[in-house]
Coordinates of C-alpha atoms in Angstrom, one line a residue:
M1 CA 113.3 -4.4 -88.5
K2 CA 115.5 -7.4 -89.5
S3 CA 112.2 -8.9 -87.4
H4 CA 109.9 -6.6 -89.7
R5 CA 112.4 -7.7 -92.9
E6 CA 112.0 -11.8 -92.0
D7 CA 108.5 -11.5 -91.6
I8 CA 108.3 -10.1 -95.1
I9 CA 109.9 -12.9 -96.6
F10 CA 108.1 -15.2 -94.5
Q11 CA 104.9 -14.0 -96.1
A12 CA 106.2 -14.0 -99.8
L13 CA 107.4 -17.4 -99.3
L14 CA 103.3 -18.5 -98.2
L15 CA 102.5 -16.8 -100.7
I16 CA 104.6 -18.6 -103.5
H17 CA 103.6 -21.7 -102.2
I18 CA 100.0 -21.4 -102.1
S19 CA 100.1 -20.0 -105.7
V20 CA 102.3 -23.1 -106.1
I21 CA 99.6 -25.6 -104.2
L22 CA 96.8 -23.7 -106.7
L23 CA 98.9 -24.0 -109.7
F24 CA 99.2 -27.8 -109.3
T25 CA 96.1 -28.8 -108.4
A26 CA 94.1 -27.2 -111.3
V27 CA 96.6 -29.0 -113.3
Q28 CA 95.6 -31.9 -111.7
G29 CA 92.0 -31.1 -111.8
Q30 CA 92.6 -30.3 -115.5
S31 CA 94.1 -33.8 -116.0
D32 CA 91.5 -35.7 -115.2
S33 CA 87.8 -34.2 -115.5
S34 CA 85.9 -37.2 -114.8
S35 CA 83.7 -36.9 -112.1
I36 CA 85.1 -39.9 -109.4
V37 CA 82.6 -41.7 -107.1
P38 CA 83.8 -43.0 -103.8
G39 CA 85.7 -46.0 -104.2
Y40 CA 84.2 -49.4 -102.6
N41 CA 86.1 -52.4 -100.5
V42 CA 85.9 -55.9 -101.6
S43 CA 87.0 -58.9 -100.2
A44 CA 86.3 -62.8 -101.6
P45 CA 88.3 -65.6 -101.0
A46 CA 90.7 -67.2 -103.5
G47 CA 89.5 -69.3 -106.1
S48 CA 85.7 -67.9 -105.9
A49 CA 83.9 -65.9 -108.2
V50 CA 83.2 -61.9 -107.3
T51 CA 81.3 -59.1 -109.1
L52 CA 81.8 -55.2 -109.3
Q53 CA 78.8 -53.9 -109.7
C54 CA 78.9 -50.5 -111.8
M55 CA 75.1 -49.3 -112.6
S56 CA 74.0 -46.2 -114.4
G57 CA 70.3 -45.3 -115.6
R58 CA 71.7 -42.8 -117.3
M59 CA 73.7 -44.8 -119.6
V60 CA 70.9 -46.7 -120.8
W61 CA 70.0 -46.5 -125.0
T62 CA 67.9 -46.8 -126.9
R63 CA 67.3 -45.9 -130.3
D64 CA 65.1 -42.7 -130.3
N65 CA 62.2 -42.4 -133.2
L66 CA 61.1 -39.0 -131.9
R67 CA 64.4 -37.3 -131.4
D68 CA 63.3 -34.1 -133.1
R69 CA 60.9 -34.0 -129.5
Q70 CA 63.8 -34.4 -127.2
R71 CA 65.5 -31.0 -127.3
V72 CA 63.4 -27.8 -126.4
V73 CA 64.1 -24.0 -125.7
H74 CA 61.5 -22.2 -124.2
W75 CA 61.8 -18.2 -122.9
D76 CA 60.2 -16.9 -120.6
V77 CA 60.2 -13.0 -118.5
Y78 CA 59.4 -11.9 -115.1
R79 CA 57.9 -8.8 -114.4
P80 CA 57.7 -7.6 -111.3
H81 CA 55.9 -4.0 -111.9
V82 CA 53.4 -6.3 -113.4
D83 CA 52.2 -7.8 -110.3
N84 CA 55.1 -10.0 -110.4
S85 CA 53.9 -12.2 -113.1
M86 CA 56.0 -15.2 -114.7
E87 CA 55.0 -15.1 -118.7
R88 CA 56.2 -17.5 -121.2
I89 CA 56.7 -15.9 -123.9
L90 CA 57.4 -18.8 -126.6
D91 CA 59.4 -22.0 -126.9
M92 CA 60.7 -24.0 -130.3
Y93 CA 61.5 -28.0 -130.7
S94 CA 64.7 -29.4 -132.4
A95 CA 62.8 -29.7 -135.4
G96 CA 59.5 -28.0 -135.1
E97 CA 58.0 -24.8 -135.4
Q98 CA 58.1 -21.9 -133.0
R99 CA 55.5 -21.7 -130.7
I100 CA 54.6 -18.1 -129.4
Y101 CA 52.2 -17.6 -126.5
N102 CA 51.2 -14.3 -126.6
S103 CA 49.1 -12.6 -130.0
Y104 CA 50.7 -9.4 -129.2
N105 CA 54.1 -10.6 -129.9
L106 CA 53.5 -11.6 -133.3
K107 CA 56.2 -11.3 -136.2
R108 CA 57.8 -8.8 -133.0
V109 CA 59.6 -11.6 -130.9
G110 CA 60.9 -14.9 -132.3
L111 CA 63.9 -16.7 -132.7
S112 CA 66.2 -18.0 -135.9
Q113 CA 65.1 -21.2 -137.7
R114 CA 69.0 -22.5 -137.9
A115 CA 68.6 -22.3 -133.8
F116 CA 69.3 -26.2 -133.3
K117 CA 71.7 -26.3 -135.9
D118 CA 74.4 -23.1 -134.6
G119 CA 72.9 -22.9 -131.1
N120 CA 72.8 -19.4 -131.6
F121 CA 68.5 -19.5 -129.3
S122 CA 68.8 -15.2 -129.1
L123 CA 65.7 -13.5 -128.6
V124 CA 64.8 -11.2 -131.0
I125 CA 62.3 -8.1 -129.5
K126 CA 61.4 -5.4 -132.6
D127 CA 59.7 -2.3 -131.6
V128 CA 60.7 -2.1 -127.6
T129 CA 58.3 -1.1 -125.4
M130 CA 57.8 -0.1 -121.2
N131 CA 56.0 -3.0 -121.1
D132 CA 58.9 -5.6 -122.3
K133 CA 61.0 -4.2 -119.0
G134 CA 61.9 -7.6 -117.2
L135 CA 64.2 -10.5 -116.5
Y136 CA 63.8 -12.5 -119.1
S137 CA 65.5 -16.3 -119.0
C138 CA 66.5 -18.8 -122.0
N139 CA 65.6 -22.2 -120.6
L140 CA 67.6 -25.4 -122.8
H141 CA 66.0 -28.7 -122.2
H142 CA 67.6 -32.4 -123.4
L143 CA 64.9 -34.7 -122.4
Y144 CA 67.1 -37.6 -123.8
C145 CA 70.3 -36.5 -121.3
H146 CA 68.7 -35.5 -118.7
I147 CA 70.2 -32.0 -119.2
Y148 CA 68.8 -28.1 -117.7
E149 CA 70.4 -25.4 -118.7
T150 CA 69.2 -21.2 -118.1
V151 CA 70.5 -18.0 -118.9
R152 CA 68.9 -15.0 -117.4
V153 CA 69.0 -11.5 -119.5
Q154 CA 68.0 -8.3 -117.4
L155 CA 66.3 -5.7 -119.7
N156 CA 65.5 -2.4 -119.1
V157 CA 64.1 -0.1 -121.4
T158 CA 65.4 3.8 -121.3
K159 CA 64.1 7.2 -124.0
S160 CA 67.5 8.8 -123.8
R161 CA 70.4 7.0 -126.2
R162 CA 72.9 8.3 -124.0
K163 CA 71.6 6.1 -121.5
E164 CA 72.0 3.1 -123.8
Q165 CA 74.6 0.5 -122.3
R166 CA 75.3 -3.3 -121.7
F167 CA 76.9 -4.4 -118.8
W168 CA 77.3 -7.7 -116.2
D169 CA 76.1 -7.0 -112.5
G170 CA 77.8 -10.2 -110.7
H171 CA 74.9 -12.6 -111.6
K172 CA 73.7 -11.9 -115.0
A173 CA 73.5 -9.5 -118.6
V174 CA 71.5 -6.2 -118.1
F175 CA 70.5 -4.7 -121.5
V176 CA 69.5 -1.1 -121.2
V177 CA 67.9 -0.3 -125.1
L178 CA 66.5 2.5 -126.4
L179 CA 62.8 2.6 -126.9
G180 CA 61.4 1.6 -130.5
S181 CA 64.8 -0.1 -131.1
T182 CA 65.5 -4.0 -131.7
A183 CA 66.8 -5.6 -129.0
V184 CA 68.5 -8.7 -129.3
L185 CA 68.7 -11.0 -126.0
P186 CA 71.7 -13.3 -126.1
C187 CA 71.6 -17.3 -125.4
V188 CA 74.2 -18.9 -126.9
N189 CA 75.5 -22.2 -126.9
R190 CA 77.2 -24.8 -129.0
R191 CA 78.0 -27.8 -127.6
N192 CA 77.1 -31.1 -129.8
V193 CA 74.2 -31.8 -127.6
W194 CA 72.4 -28.9 -128.2
T195 CA 73.0 -28.7 -131.9
D196 CA 72.3 -31.3 -134.8
W197 CA 74.0 -34.5 -134.2
S198 CA 75.0 -37.4 -135.8
N199 CA 73.1 -40.8 -136.3
E200 CA 75.8 -42.8 -135.0
E201 CA 74.7 -42.5 -131.3
E202 CA 75.9 -46.0 -130.3
D203 CA 79.4 -44.8 -130.9
Q204 CA 78.8 -41.8 -128.6
Q205 CA 78.5 -44.4 -125.5
V206 CA 81.0 -47.0 -124.5
V207 CA 82.3 -48.5 -120.9
H208 CA 85.3 -49.7 -120.2
W209 CA 86.8 -51.2 -117.1
D210 CA 90.6 -50.7 -116.0
R211 CA 92.9 -52.3 -113.9
Q212 CA 95.8 -50.9 -111.7
S213 CA 98.3 -53.2 -109.9
P214 CA 99.4 -52.1 -106.1
G215 CA 101.9 -49.0 -106.5
I216 CA 100.5 -48.4 -110.2
H217 CA 99.0 -45.0 -110.8
H218 CA 95.9 -44.7 -112.5
D219 CA 97.2 -43.2 -115.7
R220 CA 98.8 -46.2 -115.9
A221 CA 96.2 -48.8 -115.4
D222 CA 95.7 -51.9 -117.9
R223 CA 92.6 -51.9 -120.0
L224 CA 90.6 -55.0 -119.2
V225 CA 87.1 -54.4 -121.6
D226 CA 85.9 -51.7 -123.6
L227 CA 81.9 -52.1 -124.7
Y228 CA 80.3 -50.2 -127.1
A229 CA 76.8 -49.5 -127.0
S230 CA 76.5 -51.1 -130.9
G231 CA 77.1 -54.7 -129.1
E232 CA 81.1 -54.1 -130.1
Q233 CA 83.1 -55.5 -126.9
R234 CA 86.8 -55.8 -127.0
S235 CA 89.1 -57.9 -124.5
Y236 CA 92.7 -57.3 -123.6
G237 CA 95.1 -59.2 -122.2
P238 CA 95.8 -62.7 -122.5
L239 CA 93.8 -65.2 -123.1
F240 CA 93.2 -66.4 -119.8
L241 CA 92.4 -63.4 -118.0
R242 CA 90.0 -62.3 -121.0
R243 CA 88.3 -65.9 -120.5
K244 CA 87.5 -64.8 -116.2
M245 CA 86.7 -61.5 -116.6
N246 CA 83.7 -60.3 -118.9
I247 CA 80.8 -57.7 -118.8
S248 CA 76.6 -58.6 -120.0
N249 CA 75.6 -58.6 -123.6
Q250 CA 72.6 -56.6 -122.3
A251 CA 74.5 -54.1 -120.4
F252 CA 73.2 -51.2 -122.2
T253 CA 69.6 -52.2 -122.3
E254 CA 69.8 -52.9 -118.7
G255 CA 72.3 -50.4 -117.9
D256 CA 74.0 -52.9 -115.9
F257 CA 78.1 -52.7 -116.2
S258 CA 79.1 -55.0 -113.8
L259 CA 82.0 -56.9 -114.4
T260 CA 82.5 -60.4 -113.1
I261 CA 85.9 -61.7 -112.4
S262 CA 85.9 -66.0 -112.1
D263 CA 88.3 -68.2 -109.9
L264 CA 89.7 -65.3 -108.1
Q265 CA 93.7 -65.7 -107.8
A266 CA 95.9 -63.3 -105.5
T267 CA 97.4 -61.9 -108.5
D268 CA 94.0 -60.8 -109.1
Q269 CA 94.0 -58.2 -106.8
G270 CA 94.3 -54.1 -107.3
M271 CA 92.7 -51.0 -107.9
Y272 CA 89.3 -51.9 -110.3
S273 CA 88.0 -48.9 -112.1
C274 CA 84.0 -48.7 -113.9
H275 CA 84.8 -46.1 -116.6
L276 CA 81.4 -44.6 -118.3
H277 CA 81.7 -42.1 -121.3
H278 CA 79.2 -40.7 -122.8
H279 CA 80.3 -38.2 -125.6
Y280 CA 77.0 -36.3 -126.5
C281 CA 75.5 -36.3 -123.2
G282 CA 78.9 -34.9 -121.8
L283 CA 78.8 -37.9 -118.9
H284 CA 82.1 -39.0 -117.5
E285 CA 81.9 -40.9 -114.6
R286 CA 84.8 -43.3 -113.0
R287 CA 83.6 -45.8 -110.0
Q288 CA 87.1 -47.4 -108.1
F289 CA 87.1 -51.0 -106.4
Q290 CA 89.9 -52.0 -104.1
V291 CA 90.0 -55.7 -104.8
T292 CA 91.3 -57.7 -101.7
V293 CA 91.8 -61.7 -102.2
E294 CA 91.8 -64.0 -99.0
P295 CA 93.1 -67.3 -97.9
P296 CA 90.8 -70.2 -99.8
V297 CA 87.5 -71.0 -97.7
I298 CA 89.0 -74.9 -96.0
H299 CA 86.2 -77.3 -96.4
A300 CA 86.4 -80.2 -93.4
T301 CA 86.3 -83.6 -95.3
V302 CA 83.8 -85.9 -93.5
P303 CA 85.3 -89.5 -93.0
A304 CA 84.5 -92.5 -95.2
K305 CA 82.2 -94.9 -94.2
A306 CA 82.7 -98.3 -95.0
L307 CA 79.9 -100.5 -96.1
P308 CA 78.3 -103.2 -94.1
S309 CA 79.7 -106.6 -94.6
A310 CA 77.8 -109.9 -94.6
D311 CA 80.5 -111.8 -92.4
K312 CA 81.3 -110.6 -89.1
D313 CA 84.3 -112.6 -89.3
V314 CA 86.2 -110.6 -91.6
I315 CA 89.2 -107.9 -90.0
K316 CA 87.6 -104.3 -91.8
A317 CA 90.7 -102.2 -93.1
E318 CA 91.2 -99.1 -91.7
S319 CA 90.7 -96.4 -94.1
P320 CA 93.9 -94.1 -94.4
R321 CA 93.8 -91.0 -92.6
V322 CA 94.1 -87.8 -94.9
I323 CA 95.7 -84.6 -93.3
N324 CA 94.9 -81.6 -95.4
V325 CA 98.4 -79.4 -95.2
V326 CA 97.4 -75.9 -96.3
I327 CA 100.8 -73.7 -97.4
P328 CA 99.8 -69.9 -98.1
E329 CA 100.7 -69.0 -101.0
Q330 CA 103.0 -65.7 -100.0
R331 CA 105.8 -65.3 -97.9
H332 CA 104.7 -62.5 -94.9
N333 CA 101.6 -64.6 -93.5
F334 CA 104.0 -66.4 -92.2
L335 CA 106.7 -63.6 -91.3
L336 CA 104.2 -61.8 -90.0
P337 CA 103.7 -63.5 -86.9
L338 CA 107.3 -64.4 -86.5
G339 CA 108.1 -60.6 -86.1
F340 CA 105.4 -60.4 -83.5
V341 CA 107.3 -63.2 -81.2
L342 CA 110.6 -61.9 -81.8
T343 CA 109.6 -58.1 -80.6
A344 CA 107.6 -59.3 -77.5
F345 CA 111.0 -61.4 -76.6
L346 CA 113.5 -58.7 -77.1
L347 CA 110.5 -56.3 -74.8
L348 CA 110.6 -58.6 -72.2
A349 CA 114.7 -59.0 -72.1
F350 CA 115.1 -55.3 -72.0
V351 CA 112.5 -55.0 -69.2
V352 CA 114.4 -57.8 -67.1
L353 CA 117.9 -55.8 -68.4
I354 CA 117.0 -52.5 -66.4
I355 CA 115.7 -54.4 -63.3
I356 CA 119.2 -55.8 -63.2
L357 CA 120.6 -52.5 -63.1
I358 CA 118.1 -50.8 -60.9
T359 CA 118.6 -53.4 -58.0
R360 CA 122.3 -53.6 -58.5
R361 CA 122.2 -49.8 -58.0
R362 CA 120.3 -50.6 -55.2
K363 CA 123.0 -52.9 -53.3
T364 CA 125.7 -50.5 -53.7
E365 CA 124.1 -47.6 -52.2
L366 CA 122.9 -49.9 -49.2
Y367 CA 126.8 -51.1 -48.9
S368 CA 128.1 -47.7 -48.9
V369 CA 126.1 -46.5 -45.9
E370 CA 126.5 -49.3 -44.1
S371 CA 130.3 -49.0 -44.1
T372 CA 130.1 -45.3 -42.9
R373 CA 128.1 -46.8 -39.8
S374 CA 130.4 -49.3 -38.8
N375 CA 133.3 -46.6 -38.9
R376 CA 131.7 -44.3 -36.5
S377 CA 130.7 -47.2 -34.4
H378 CA 134.4 -48.7 -34.3
S379 CA 136.0 -44.9 -33.8
S380 CA 133.6 -44.5 -30.5
S381 CA 134.4 -47.6 -29.3
E382 CA 137.9 -46.6 -29.2
E383 CA 137.6 -43.2 -27.5
F384 CA 135.4 -45.2 -24.6
E385 CA 138.4 -47.8 -24.1
M386 CA 140.9 -44.9 -23.7
E387 CA 138.6 -42.9 -21.7
V388 CA 138.3 -46.2 -18.9
T389 CA 142.4 -46.3 -18.6
E390 CA 143.0 -43.3 -18.5
A391 CA 140.6 -42.8 -15.5
A392 CA 143.4 -43.3 -13.1
L393 CA 145.2 -40.3 -14.1
P394 CA 145.5 -36.8 -12.3
I395 CA 142.4 -34.9 -12.8
R396 CA 144.4 -32.2 -14.0
E397 CA 146.1 -34.1 -17.0
L398 CA 142.2 -35.9 -17.3
D399 CA 140.8 -32.4 -17.9
D400 CA 143.3 -31.5 -20.3
R401 CA 142.7 -35.1 -21.9
L402 CA 139.2 -34.7 -21.9
D403 CA 139.0 -31.3 -23.3
Y404 CA 142.1 -32.8 -26.3
K405 CA 138.9 -35.4 -26.6
N406 CA 136.3 -32.9 -26.8
N407 CA 137.8 -31.6 -29.7
L408 CA 138.7 -35.0 -31.3
L409 CA 135.2 -35.9 -31.1
K410 CA 133.8 -32.9 -32.6
E411 CA 136.6 -32.7 -35.8
V412 CA 135.2 -36.6 -36.0
N413 CA 131.9 -35.5 -35.9
M414 CA 132.6 -32.6 -38.7
N415 CA 134.4 -35.3 -40.7
T416 CA 131.5 -37.9 -40.6
S417 CA 128.9 -35.3 -41.3
R418 CA 131.2 -34.1 -44.4
K419 CA 131.0 -38.0 -45.8
V420 CA 127.5 -38.0 -44.9
I421 CA 126.4 -35.2 -47.1
D422 CA 128.5 -36.7 -49.5
L423 CA 127.7 -39.7 -49.9
D424 CA 123.8 -38.1 -50.2
E425 CA 124.5 -36.3 -53.0
E426 CA 126.0 -39.8 -54.3
M427 CA 123.2 -41.0 -53.7
Q428 CA 120.9 -38.3 -55.6
K429 CA 123.2 -38.5 -58.5
C430 CA 123.1 -42.1 -58.4
R431 CA 118.6 -41.5 -58.6
K432 CA 119.4 -39.0 -61.0

């Protein structure tokens, strides 16, 4: 019973933990809606110039004089009951008239004339017949922004008013309408990209570069430069920083928004991010670059050669020898090898100490074994001398003494065996 309760409590805590993680990830995803392109690692020596490449063909800006042909909506229908045929019903441009492909649908099928103003592209079908059954698709195309969206609606026709209904089957909307009535198939999209848009398109496209120092989150990054499609450019930070970091003035014409950093220094390293925003088309991308500054490149100096002298007796003066000494700018460049040397020295001292302790313990064990053996030999020699001196005694006394000696020898053997066992146990303990 107790284990069952513990399992229930553990499962409840696990569910709470999972829900908190999902909530945190959702909030974090909403806080940064821009798509992040995998970052690049860039390394360059100090004093050199580096270019962080950030290109996008979708951000190329050109004034579109035919913008009324850039947005188009067309309705298609798929009729599985009529030879699985796909038929175009109508299409409509943002500033053009509707074009109906089948004469049977004239004045019976159409869209609202304000479709591209209010974003309502719903299809109206009057006097519905059985031939109107099928899968309808509303296709919205924006050629300039490269956007394609599709909405599908299933239309079924019934003769019973009680069977009229509208529901969602998990993939599309299903409309069951009465024969002879008017059906409105919904397709509504009120985003700015589909409705009438401002003439100030150049204000809708902007590119900016940010820099994060090591340990700084991207939300607190420093802004370096802003560039609008209209040609306006804003630089931030000190004057020397604005002079060494720039973007080409032809960025929006060529789609190349790369950042060039001249006279690279150790203080310039960090995470750089290129943000591409096209508010009208709904494009938001962020590309990251990790910049690492390496030590400057050392060029070998060529010794100066003395000019040939007309007078051979003139003593040639030796040119002074120049020794170039490079001092690292950061302190950890010197401390890192010193730390490796100290670590190796301590490891060697630890190994030597272990070897000394093991040899000492072996010597003490050998000394104890030899001492026990010497005690045994001394006791046996004494017994042998006693037997030799007592050889002249009478036989009875000799027998009694022999019995006594035998008993004494047994006790001595028992004592020595006990000592040997105890010594072996001590040696095993020492080895452990």
